[in-house]
């Protein structure tokens, strides 16, 4: 008889990663709702607060998102006046994103989010750092 233990949910690394991700996103939702952002918009804003101006390809690499996911997201964020999108004159396929003053001002409202999220997680700072390093090790394999 064949051994199917490898197919048990309890033996899958992907499942606790998936379930933990969903749980963390669930905890972010009420915090981000207060500042009018979804989680994906929030991670875009974190990159934009740091870099001010990027093209869509650069943003996608930083967030592990493709342009098909980013394009509608960025359009809605432009409608909220958080950023602008401009096609490059030399190559219209390249779209540059720039943060607006309204987008920069939102940073003051978002500064509380990381600390409040840290309080929601039942892990030590050392465990969080170890987990962070392991997850980025997995991501770097792409």
CSV table of C-alpha atoms in Angstrom, one decimal, residues 37-98:
chain,number,residue,atom,x,y,z
A,37,UNK,CA,-6.5,51.8,2.7
A,38,UNK,CA,-6.6,48.1,1.8
A,39,UNK,CA,-3.6,46.0,2.7
A,40,UNK,CA,-2.3,46.0,-0.9
A,41,UNK,CA,-2.6,49.8,-1.0
A,42,UNK,CA,-0.8,50.0,2.3
A,43,UNK,CA,2.2,48.1,1.1
A,44,UNK,CA,2.3,50.3,-2.1
A,45,UNK,CA,2.2,53.4,0.1
A,46,UNK,CA,5.1,52.0,2.3
A,47,UNK,CA,7.2,51.7,-0.8
A,48,UNK,CA,6.2,55.1,-2.1
A,49,UNK,CA,6.8,56.8,1.2
A,50,UNK,CA,10.4,55.5,1.0
A,51,UNK,CA,11.1,56.1,-2.7
A,52,UNK,CA,8.7,58.9,-3.8
A,53,UNK,CA,8.9,57.9,-7.5
A,54,UNK,CA,9.3,54.5,-9.2
A,55,UNK,CA,8.1,52.9,-12.4
A,56,UNK,CA,5.5,50.1,-12.2
A,57,UNK,CA,8.1,47.4,-12.9
A,58,UNK,CA,10.3,48.5,-10.0
A,59,UNK,CA,7.3,48.7,-7.7
A,60,UNK,CA,6.2,45.2,-8.8
A,61,UNK,CA,9.6,43.7,-8.0
A,62,UNK,CA,9.6,45.2,-4.5
A,63,UNK,CA,6.1,43.9,-3.8
A,64,UNK,CA,6.3,40.6,-5.7
A,65,UNK,CA,3.3,41.7,-7.7
A,66,UNK,CA,2.8,41.7,-11.5
A,67,UNK,CA,1.6,44.6,-13.5
A,68,UNK,CA,-1.8,43.0,-14.1
A,69,UNK,CA,-2.4,43.2,-10.3
A,70,UNK,CA,-0.8,46.6,-9.9
A,71,UNK,CA,-2.5,48.5,-12.7
A,72,UNK,CA,-6.0,48.5,-11.4
A,73,UNK,CA,-4.7,49.1,-7.8
A,74,UNK,CA,-2.6,52.1,-8.9
A,75,UNK,CA,-5.6,53.5,-10.9
A,76,UNK,CA,-7.8,53.4,-7.8
A,77,UNK,CA,-5.0,55.0,-5.7
A,78,UNK,CA,-4.6,57.7,-8.3
A,79,UNK,CA,-8.4,58.4,-8.1
A,80,UNK,CA,-7.9,58.8,-4.3
A,81,UNK,CA,-5.2,61.3,-5.2
A,82,UNK,CA,-2.5,59.4,-3.3
A,83,UNK,CA,-0.2,59.1,-6.3
A,84,UNK,CA,0.0,60.0,-10.0
A,85,UNK,CA,0.8,57.8,-13.0
A,86,UNK,CA,2.6,59.2,-16.0
A,87,UNK,CA,3.7,57.4,-19.2
A,88,UNK,CA,7.3,58.0,-20.1
A,89,UNK,CA,7.7,60.1,-23.2
A,90,UNK,CA,10.5,58.0,-24.7
A,91,UNK,CA,8.7,54.7,-24.0
A,92,UNK,CA,5.0,54.7,-23.4
A,93,UNK,CA,5.1,51.2,-22.0
A,94,UNK,CA,6.9,52.5,-18.9
A,95,UNK,CA,4.6,54.1,-16.3
A,96,UNK,CA,6.2,56.3,-13.6
A,97,UNK,CA,4.4,56.5,-10.3
A,98,UNK,CA,4.9,59.5,-8.0
